[in-house]
């Protein structure tokens, strides 16, 4: 689809997000399986459910505009997930692996925050209020997940695990 107008750009951003969310739904179960910390596992499981809702919301928006006619693969998300998985398979220590899962998760969230922030701004500019509200809802959830992951990384559980490991060395 040629991108000429802001509307075209909006459609392209929605396609990108739809592909990104689909890839995340595929990748998250593997991350959950690899996570050791229970709180981290629970946070990822919650976000898998939320991610399904994000995809549902994008499908709702597709019903308004039909942007999915020419779905394109989001190469940005593919790279983030591939890099994350490569690092994870190399790590043998559970606490270090949890730290890497959080890092990979936050890269995913930041990509989504950028995409949804952009798409919500386009929707506003184009007076697509209903779509804008749905995008904003997802944007807020992505931000919340990002800050929850930060709290987990900075909080006691991971710090304790990593400190214990450092003490053993
Ligand atoms: Fe999402
Ligand atoms: Fe997300």
PDB file of N, CA, C and O and ligand atoms in Angstrom, residues 47 109 112 142, ligand 2:
ATOM      1  N   UNK A  47       0.286 -10.298  31.205  1.00  0.00           N
ATOM      2  CA  UNK A  47       0.478  -9.503  29.994  1.00  0.00           C
ATOM      3  C   UNK A  47       0.149 -10.286  28.727  1.00  0.00           C
ATOM      4  O   UNK A  47      -0.227  -9.678  27.724  1.00  0.00           O
ATOM      5  N   UNK A 109       8.026  -3.626  25.197  1.00  0.00           N
ATOM      6  CA  UNK A 109       7.049  -2.619  25.647  1.00  0.00           C
ATOM      7  C   UNK A 109       7.375  -1.233  25.085  1.00  0.00           C
ATOM      8  O   UNK A 109       6.489  -0.500  24.684  1.00  0.00           O
ATOM      9  N   UNK A 112       6.239  -0.977  21.607  1.00  0.00           N
ATOM     10  CA  UNK A 112       4.785  -0.834  21.552  1.00  0.00           C
ATOM     11  C   UNK A 112       4.347   0.572  21.988  1.00  0.00           C
ATOM     12  O   UNK A 112       3.442   1.153  21.399  1.00  0.00           O
ATOM     13  N   UNK A 142       0.386  -0.734  28.132  1.00  0.00           N
ATOM     14  CA  UNK A 142       1.800  -1.004  27.813  1.00  0.00           C
ATOM     15  C   UNK A 142       2.705  -0.232  28.780  1.00  0.00           C
ATOM     16  O   UNK A 142       3.717  -0.764  29.254  1.00  0.00           O
TER      17      UNK A 142
HETATM   18 FE1  LIG B   2       2.948  -5.151  25.628  1.00  0.00          FE
END
